[in-house]
mmCIF file of C-alpha atoms and ligand atoms in Angstrom:
data_model
loop_
_atom_site.group_PDB
_atom_site.id
_atom_site.type_symbol
_atom_site.label_atom_id
_atom_site.label_comp_id
_atom_site.label_asym_id
_atom_site.label_seq_id
_atom_site.Cartn_x
_atom_site.Cartn_y
_atom_site.Cartn_z
ATOM 1 C CA MET A 1 19.030 -0.910 20.331
ATOM 2 C CA PHE A 2 16.249 -0.658 17.817
ATOM 3 C CA ASN A 3 15.473 2.931 17.215
ATOM 4 C CA ILE A 4 11.656 3.181 17.220
ATOM 5 C CA GLU A 5 11.769 6.765 15.985
ATOM 6 C CA ALA A 6 13.784 5.985 12.922
ATOM 7 C CA PHE A 7 11.354 3.165 12.061
ATOM 8 C CA ASP A 8 8.314 5.234 12.612
ATOM 9 C CA ILE A 9 9.355 8.008 10.231
ATOM 10 C CA LYS A 10 9.703 5.362 7.251
ATOM 11 C CA LEU A 11 6.496 3.721 8.041
ATOM 12 C CA ASN A 12 3.737 4.561 5.607
ATOM 13 C CA THR A 13 1.101 2.204 6.475
ATOM 14 C CA GLU A 14 -2.465 2.769 7.639
ATOM 15 C CA ILE A 15 -3.003 -0.252 9.841
ATOM 16 C CA ILE A 16 0.000 -2.652 10.006
ATOM 17 C CA GLY A 17 2.509 -1.473 12.710
ATOM 18 C CA ARG A 18 0.497 1.478 13.802
ATOM 19 C CA ASN A 19 0.266 -0.223 17.231
ATOM 20 C CA PHE A 20 3.829 -1.202 17.873
ATOM 21 C CA ILE A 21 5.223 -3.267 20.923
ATOM 22 C CA TYR A 22 8.865 -3.532 21.441
ATOM 23 C CA THR A 23 10.548 -5.926 23.845
ATOM 24 C CA GLU A 24 13.894 -6.963 24.808
ATOM 25 C CA GLU A 25 12.911 -10.617 25.679
ATOM 26 C CA ILE A 26 9.849 -12.705 25.114
ATOM 27 C CA ASP A 27 9.275 -16.543 24.848
ATOM 28 C CA SER A 28 7.873 -16.124 21.235
ATOM 29 C CA THR A 29 6.220 -13.118 19.530
ATOM 30 C CA ASN A 30 3.899 -15.460 17.691
ATOM 31 C CA LYS A 31 2.823 -17.224 21.066
ATOM 32 C CA TYR A 32 2.295 -13.893 22.629
ATOM 33 C CA LEU A 33 -0.002 -12.598 19.851
ATOM 34 C CA MET A 34 -1.876 -15.833 19.571
ATOM 35 C CA SER A 35 -2.987 -15.445 23.259
ATOM 36 C CA LYS A 36 -6.156 -13.277 23.522
ATOM 37 C CA GLU A 37 -5.330 -12.857 27.295
ATOM 38 C CA ARG A 38 -1.788 -11.594 26.841
ATOM 39 C CA ALA A 39 -1.993 -9.428 23.771
ATOM 40 C CA GLN A 40 -3.688 -6.185 23.026
ATOM 41 C CA ASN A 41 -6.207 -7.303 20.374
ATOM 42 C CA ILE A 42 -5.844 -4.482 17.873
ATOM 43 C CA ASN A 43 -5.695 -5.543 14.292
ATOM 44 C CA GLY A 44 -2.283 -4.793 12.617
ATOM 45 C CA THR A 45 -0.330 -4.953 16.146
ATOM 46 C CA ILE A 46 3.292 -5.784 15.762
ATOM 47 C CA VAL A 47 5.372 -7.317 18.419
ATOM 48 C CA LEU A 48 9.140 -6.983 17.815
ATOM 49 C CA ALA A 49 11.673 -8.761 20.188
ATOM 50 C CA GLU A 50 15.352 -8.510 20.392
ATOM 51 C CA LYS A 51 15.401 -11.968 21.858
ATOM 52 C CA GLN A 52 13.031 -14.966 21.862
ATOM 53 C CA THR A 53 13.596 -17.810 24.314
ATOM 54 C CA GLN A 54 11.226 -20.183 22.506
ATOM 55 C CA GLY A 55 11.283 -19.009 18.909
ATOM 56 C CA LYS A 56 9.037 -21.224 16.890
ATOM 57 C CA GLY A 57 9.735 -22.418 13.289
ATOM 58 C CA ARG A 58 7.476 -24.419 10.897
ATOM 59 C CA LYS A 59 6.762 -28.039 11.739
ATOM 60 C CA ASP A 60 7.589 -27.600 15.458
ATOM 61 C CA ARG A 61 11.146 -26.530 14.749
ATOM 62 C CA VAL A 62 13.034 -24.195 16.803
ATOM 63 C CA TRP A 63 13.947 -20.655 15.343
ATOM 64 C CA TYR A 64 17.307 -19.443 16.513
ATOM 65 C CA SER A 65 18.169 -15.872 16.085
ATOM 66 C CA ALA A 66 21.109 -13.982 17.703
ATOM 67 C CA PRO A 67 19.859 -11.338 19.957
ATOM 68 C CA ASP A 68 19.867 -7.719 19.056
ATOM 69 C CA SER A 69 20.910 -8.356 15.518
ATOM 70 C CA ASN A 70 18.013 -9.450 13.520
ATOM 71 C CA LEU A 71 14.290 -8.776 12.989
ATOM 72 C CA THR A 72 12.013 -11.212 14.895
ATOM 73 C CA PHE A 73 8.540 -10.046 14.849
ATOM 74 C CA SER A 74 4.749 -10.926 14.525
ATOM 75 C CA ILE A 75 1.824 -9.240 13.177
ATOM 76 C CA LEU A 76 -1.641 -9.734 14.532
ATOM 77 C CA LEU A 77 -4.624 -9.789 11.973
ATOM 78 C CA THR A 78 -7.985 -10.066 13.482
ATOM 79 C CA LYS A 79 -10.711 -8.387 11.520
ATOM 80 C CA ASP A 80 -9.669 -8.856 7.980
ATOM 81 C CA LYS A 81 -12.211 -11.594 6.760
ATOM 82 C CA SER A 82 -11.265 -10.945 3.127
ATOM 83 C CA LEU A 83 -7.636 -11.907 3.741
ATOM 84 C CA PHE A 84 -8.539 -14.971 5.760
ATOM 85 C CA LYS A 85 -10.386 -16.430 2.572
ATOM 86 C CA ASN A 86 -6.813 -17.138 1.255
ATOM 87 C CA PRO A 87 -4.713 -17.898 4.372
ATOM 88 C CA ASP A 88 -2.058 -19.659 2.375
ATOM 89 C CA LEU A 89 -1.643 -16.626 -0.012
ATOM 90 C CA ILE A 90 -0.636 -14.551 3.071
ATOM 91 C CA ASN A 91 2.472 -16.684 2.934
ATOM 92 C CA PHE A 92 3.000 -15.452 -0.661
ATOM 93 C CA ALA A 93 2.328 -11.669 0.256
ATOM 94 C CA ALA A 94 4.683 -11.928 3.227
ATOM 95 C CA SER A 95 7.590 -13.538 1.507
ATOM 96 C CA LEU A 96 7.198 -11.241 -1.433
ATOM 97 C CA ALA A 97 7.177 -8.201 0.946
ATOM 98 C CA VAL A 98 10.410 -9.277 2.458
ATOM 99 C CA ALA A 99 12.224 -10.252 -0.762
ATOM 100 C CA SER A 100 11.165 -6.849 -2.319
ATOM 101 C CA ALA A 101 12.435 -4.907 0.639
ATOM 102 C CA ILE A 102 15.743 -6.673 0.519
ATOM 103 C CA GLU A 103 16.163 -6.265 -3.280
ATOM 104 C CA ASN A 104 15.095 -2.519 -3.214
ATOM 105 C CA LEU A 105 17.144 -1.491 -0.220
ATOM 106 C CA PHE A 106 20.411 -3.509 -0.702
ATOM 107 C CA GLN A 107 20.291 -4.604 -4.473
ATOM 108 C CA LEU A 108 20.648 -8.295 -3.480
ATOM 109 C CA ARG A 109 18.950 -10.713 -5.690
ATOM 110 C CA THR A 110 16.429 -13.002 -3.741
ATOM 111 C CA ASP A 111 14.633 -16.233 -4.505
ATOM 112 C CA LEU A 112 11.484 -17.557 -3.112
ATOM 113 C CA LYS A 113 11.213 -21.093 -1.853
ATOM 114 C CA TRP A 114 7.748 -22.610 -1.461
ATOM 115 C CA PRO A 115 5.686 -21.958 0.559
ATOM 116 C CA ASN A 116 7.381 -18.999 2.181
ATOM 117 C CA ASP A 117 11.149 -18.855 2.645
ATOM 118 C CA VAL A 118 13.295 -15.970 1.372
ATOM 119 C CA LEU A 119 16.801 -17.048 0.055
ATOM 120 C CA ILE A 120 19.866 -15.013 -0.980
ATOM 121 C CA ASN A 121 22.429 -16.941 -3.071
ATOM 122 C CA GLY A 122 20.549 -20.152 -2.212
ATOM 123 C CA LYS A 123 20.622 -19.849 1.587
ATOM 124 C CA LYS A 124 17.864 -18.930 3.805
ATOM 125 C CA THR A 125 17.684 -15.472 5.137
ATOM 126 C CA CYS A 126 14.037 -15.314 6.138
ATOM 127 C CA GLY A 127 11.581 -17.687 7.562
ATOM 128 C CA ILE A 128 7.769 -17.175 7.876
ATOM 129 C CA LEU A 129 5.390 -18.950 10.463
ATOM 130 C CA ILE A 130 1.479 -18.265 10.193
ATOM 131 C CA GLU A 131 -0.641 -19.468 12.929
ATOM 132 C CA SER A 132 -4.390 -18.981 13.256
ATOM 133 C CA ALA A 133 -7.245 -19.588 15.660
ATOM 134 C CA SER A 134 -10.692 -20.545 14.307
ATOM 135 C CA GLN A 135 -14.241 -20.621 15.553
ATOM 136 C CA SER A 136 -16.782 -22.602 13.772
ATOM 137 C CA GLY A 137 -14.524 -23.390 11.006
ATOM 138 C CA LYS A 138 -13.759 -19.485 10.405
ATOM 139 C CA ILE A 139 -10.389 -17.931 11.140
ATOM 140 C CA GLU A 140 -10.875 -15.434 13.985
ATOM 141 C CA ARG A 141 -7.413 -14.483 14.526
ATOM 142 C CA LEU A 142 -4.291 -14.890 12.514
ATOM 143 C CA VAL A 143 -0.570 -14.397 13.449
ATOM 144 C CA LEU A 144 2.039 -13.797 10.839
ATOM 145 C CA GLY A 145 5.517 -14.314 12.212
ATOM 146 C CA ILE A 146 8.598 -13.343 10.376
ATOM 147 C CA GLY A 147 12.323 -13.959 11.264
ATOM 148 C CA VAL A 148 14.845 -12.139 9.064
ATOM 149 C CA ASN A 149 18.482 -12.844 9.479
ATOM 150 C CA VAL A 150 19.847 -9.239 9.129
ATOM 151 C CA ASN A 151 22.992 -8.486 10.911
ATOM 152 C CA GLN A 152 23.903 -12.011 12.474
ATOM 153 C CA ASN A 153 27.464 -12.611 11.299
ATOM 154 C CA SER A 154 27.733 -16.473 11.865
ATOM 155 C CA PHE A 155 25.523 -19.381 12.212
ATOM 156 C CA GLN A 156 26.405 -22.290 14.576
ATOM 157 C CA GLY A 157 24.748 -25.687 14.783
ATOM 158 C CA THR A 158 22.780 -27.795 12.274
ATOM 159 C CA PHE A 159 20.025 -26.350 10.162
ATOM 160 C CA ASN A 160 17.344 -27.894 8.057
ATOM 161 C CA TYR A 161 18.388 -25.477 5.274
ATOM 162 C CA PRO A 162 21.707 -23.559 5.062
ATOM 163 C CA PRO A 163 21.164 -20.093 6.587
ATOM 164 C CA THR A 164 22.740 -16.744 5.762
ATOM 165 C CA SER A 165 22.100 -13.057 6.575
ATOM 166 C CA ILE A 166 21.925 -9.850 4.808
ATOM 167 C CA ARG A 167 25.089 -8.795 6.454
ATOM 168 C CA ILE A 168 26.905 -12.030 5.223
ATOM 169 C CA GLU A 169 25.824 -11.531 1.667
ATOM 170 C CA LEU A 170 26.271 -8.002 1.589
ATOM 171 C CA GLY A 171 29.495 -7.529 3.557
ATOM 172 C CA ARG A 172 28.280 -4.934 5.745
ATOM 173 C CA SER A 173 25.604 -4.308 8.455
ATOM 174 C CA VAL A 174 22.435 -2.645 7.661
ATOM 175 C CA GLU A 175 19.738 -0.558 9.315
ATOM 176 C CA ARG A 176 17.080 -2.714 10.819
ATOM 177 C CA GLU A 177 14.649 0.109 11.241
ATOM 178 C CA LYS A 178 14.508 0.989 7.670
ATOM 179 C CA LEU A 179 14.126 -2.556 6.546
ATOM 180 C CA LEU A 180 11.297 -3.272 9.023
ATOM 181 C CA ALA A 181 9.383 -0.254 7.793
ATOM 182 C CA GLU A 182 9.899 -1.234 4.041
ATOM 183 C CA ILE A 183 8.659 -4.775 4.769
ATOM 184 C CA LEU A 184 5.538 -3.435 6.496
ATOM 185 C CA ASN A 185 4.895 -0.828 3.749
ATOM 186 C CA ASN A 186 5.234 -3.503 1.046
ATOM 187 C CA LEU A 187 3.106 -6.026 3.085
ATOM 188 C CA GLU A 188 0.195 -3.695 3.355
ATOM 189 C CA GLU A 189 0.224 -2.996 -0.329
ATOM 190 C CA LEU A 190 0.474 -6.681 -1.118
ATOM 191 C CA PHE A 191 -2.425 -7.527 1.303
ATOM 192 C CA ASN A 192 -4.549 -4.972 -0.762
ATOM 193 C CA LYS A 193 -3.447 -6.744 -3.907
ATOM 194 C CA LEU A 194 -4.279 -10.197 -2.403
ATOM 195 C CA LYS A 195 -7.741 -8.806 -1.874
ATOM 196 C CA SER A 196 -8.425 -7.177 -5.248
ATOM 197 C CA GLU A 197 -5.939 -8.855 -7.765
ATOM 198 C CA LYS A 198 -5.165 -12.225 -6.291
ATOM 199 C CA ASN A 199 -3.795 -13.787 -9.541
ATOM 200 C CA SER A 200 -1.448 -10.929 -10.111
ATOM 201 C CA LEU A 201 0.010 -11.570 -6.551
ATOM 202 C CA ILE A 202 0.481 -15.192 -7.412
ATOM 203 C CA GLU A 203 2.142 -14.257 -10.826
ATOM 204 C CA ASP A 204 4.620 -11.923 -8.816
ATOM 205 C CA TRP A 205 5.391 -14.817 -6.451
ATOM 206 C CA LYS A 206 6.020 -17.076 -9.393
ATOM 207 C CA GLN A 207 8.335 -14.634 -11.019
ATOM 208 C CA LYS A 208 10.567 -14.933 -7.937
ATOM 209 C CA CYS A 209 10.449 -18.608 -7.375
ATOM 210 C CA ARG A 210 13.312 -20.008 -9.385
ATOM 211 C CA THR A 211 12.712 -23.716 -8.557
ATOM 212 C CA LEU A 212 9.370 -23.474 -10.624
ATOM 213 C CA GLY A 213 9.666 -26.043 -13.412
ATOM 214 C CA SER A 214 12.606 -27.767 -11.759
ATOM 215 C CA ARG A 215 12.674 -31.431 -10.552
ATOM 216 C CA ILE A 216 12.267 -31.385 -6.657
ATOM 217 C CA THR A 217 11.721 -33.593 -3.768
ATOM 218 C CA ILE A 218 8.940 -32.695 -1.115
ATOM 219 C CA THR A 219 9.539 -33.983 2.347
ATOM 220 C CA ASP A 220 6.764 -34.011 4.822
ATOM 221 C CA ASP A 221 7.522 -35.927 7.922
ATOM 222 C CA GLU A 222 8.944 -39.110 6.809
ATOM 223 C CA ILE A 223 7.185 -39.091 3.463
ATOM 224 C CA GLU A 224 9.119 -37.988 0.237
ATOM 225 C CA LYS A 225 7.597 -37.399 -3.117
ATOM 226 C CA SER A 226 9.538 -36.355 -6.267
ATOM 227 C CA GLY A 227 8.388 -34.764 -9.329
ATOM 228 C CA ILE A 228 8.425 -31.600 -11.345
ATOM 229 C CA PHE A 229 7.420 -28.396 -9.658
ATOM 230 C CA TYR A 230 4.694 -27.693 -12.184
ATOM 231 C CA ASP A 231 2.850 -24.845 -10.802
ATOM 232 C CA VAL A 232 0.951 -23.229 -7.818
ATOM 233 C CA ASP A 233 -2.775 -23.248 -7.836
ATOM 234 C CA GLU A 234 -5.172 -20.353 -6.902
ATOM 235 C CA ASN A 235 -4.911 -21.114 -2.974
ATOM 236 C CA GLY A 236 -1.077 -21.233 -3.058
ATOM 237 C CA PHE A 237 -0.712 -25.024 -3.023
ATOM 238 C CA LEU A 238 2.044 -26.694 -5.008
ATOM 239 C CA LEU A 239 1.314 -28.707 -7.960
ATOM 240 C CA LEU A 240 3.641 -31.605 -8.364
ATOM 241 C CA GLN A 241 3.845 -33.523 -11.653
ATOM 242 C CA THR A 242 4.735 -37.155 -11.071
ATOM 243 C CA LYS A 243 4.378 -40.206 -13.076
ATOM 244 C CA ASP A 244 0.839 -40.658 -11.822
ATOM 245 C CA GLY A 245 -0.343 -37.168 -12.758
ATOM 246 C CA ILE A 246 -0.499 -33.859 -10.987
ATOM 247 C CA GLU A 247 -0.696 -34.082 -7.202
ATOM 248 C CA LYS A 248 -1.710 -31.133 -4.957
ATOM 249 C CA ILE A 249 0.672 -30.607 -2.191
ATOM 250 C CA HIS A 250 -0.460 -28.631 1.036
ATOM 251 C CA PHE A 251 2.716 -29.027 3.287
ATOM 252 C CA GLY A 252 6.261 -29.863 3.067
ATOM 253 C CA ASP A 253 9.843 -28.819 2.546
ATOM 254 C CA VAL A 254 10.961 -28.426 -1.034
ATOM 255 C CA SER A 255 14.641 -29.529 -2.019
ATOM 256 C CA LEU A 256 16.130 -29.599 -5.465
ATOM 257 C CA HIS A 257 16.645 -32.896 -6.859
HETATM 258 C C1 BTN B 1 10.507 -21.205 9.644
HETATM 259 O O1 BTN B 1 11.010 -20.938 8.570
HETATM 260 O O2 BTN B 1 10.497 -22.358 10.137
HETATM 261 C C2 BTN B 1 9.667 -20.092 10.205
HETATM 262 C C3 BTN B 1 10.380 -19.330 11.202
HETATM 263 C C4 BTN B 1 9.513 -18.126 11.823
HETATM 264 C C5 BTN B 1 10.236 -17.390 12.876
HETATM 265 C C6 BTN B 1 9.435 -16.333 13.315
HETATM 266 S S1 BTN B 1 10.511 -15.264 14.318
HETATM 267 C C7 BTN B 1 9.233 -14.232 14.881
HETATM 268 C C8 BTN B 1 7.985 -15.222 15.058
HETATM 269 N N1 BTN B 1 7.959 -15.797 16.298
HETATM 270 C C9 BTN B 1 8.237 -17.022 16.540
HETATM 271 O O3 BTN B 1 8.352 -17.720 17.405
HETATM 272 N N2 BTN B 1 8.425 -17.516 15.181
HETATM 273 C C10 BTN B 1 8.445 -16.534 14.118
#
């Protein structure tokens, strides 16, 4: 059971998580908040589910998460037009918020994988899925979905990238309430940073991305591109140095060469 009171005591935000919906089971927290008809349309609303029956990953993959052990939640952002100017940098803010929370609370070293995965010891402990709805080319509604493997003790099946959890890496289970509050506290701060000091947020992200400068392969559907991970640009796109020059990459899965 998730203890909402214990979470609430640690939450220091003004907007994010102030409207909090907790549910035992849902199809997908992202799907729920993307639907204007289903969701309460309050900016900063969080939906946390103990179990998702249709958890969604990036690129139409499935997100598996053992019930009652992890954090699977989504955040609704509606009014924040200044944040929507840089939707891809929301990935950076979110992955940094999770990574810093894990490092500060549990002293585990994390690594960020472009565009938004959080790794511990080279294995994925958090995935992020941003979905948005636009009107006349402008984002009206954005849902930030975050899945953190917290206390899951084993992973069965085949994965696109090797998974792990905080519990596996730390050797003990941890309090989900404290972790969620810390992630949201960080996130609100980083959103403010994104609005006022975008370049400094990008620098923070780059500091924690240890594949920067390495030889990588980017896979998007069937297409593979190899080169040096040269940099990220002001929009959060990856710059790949190939023999033909610098190429801007918008989507894809990064793997080390
Ligand atoms: C990925 O790495 O592929 C992204 C995974 C995102 C999973 C989270 S769990 C909460 C939210 N609801 C969903 O259906 N997906 C996201």
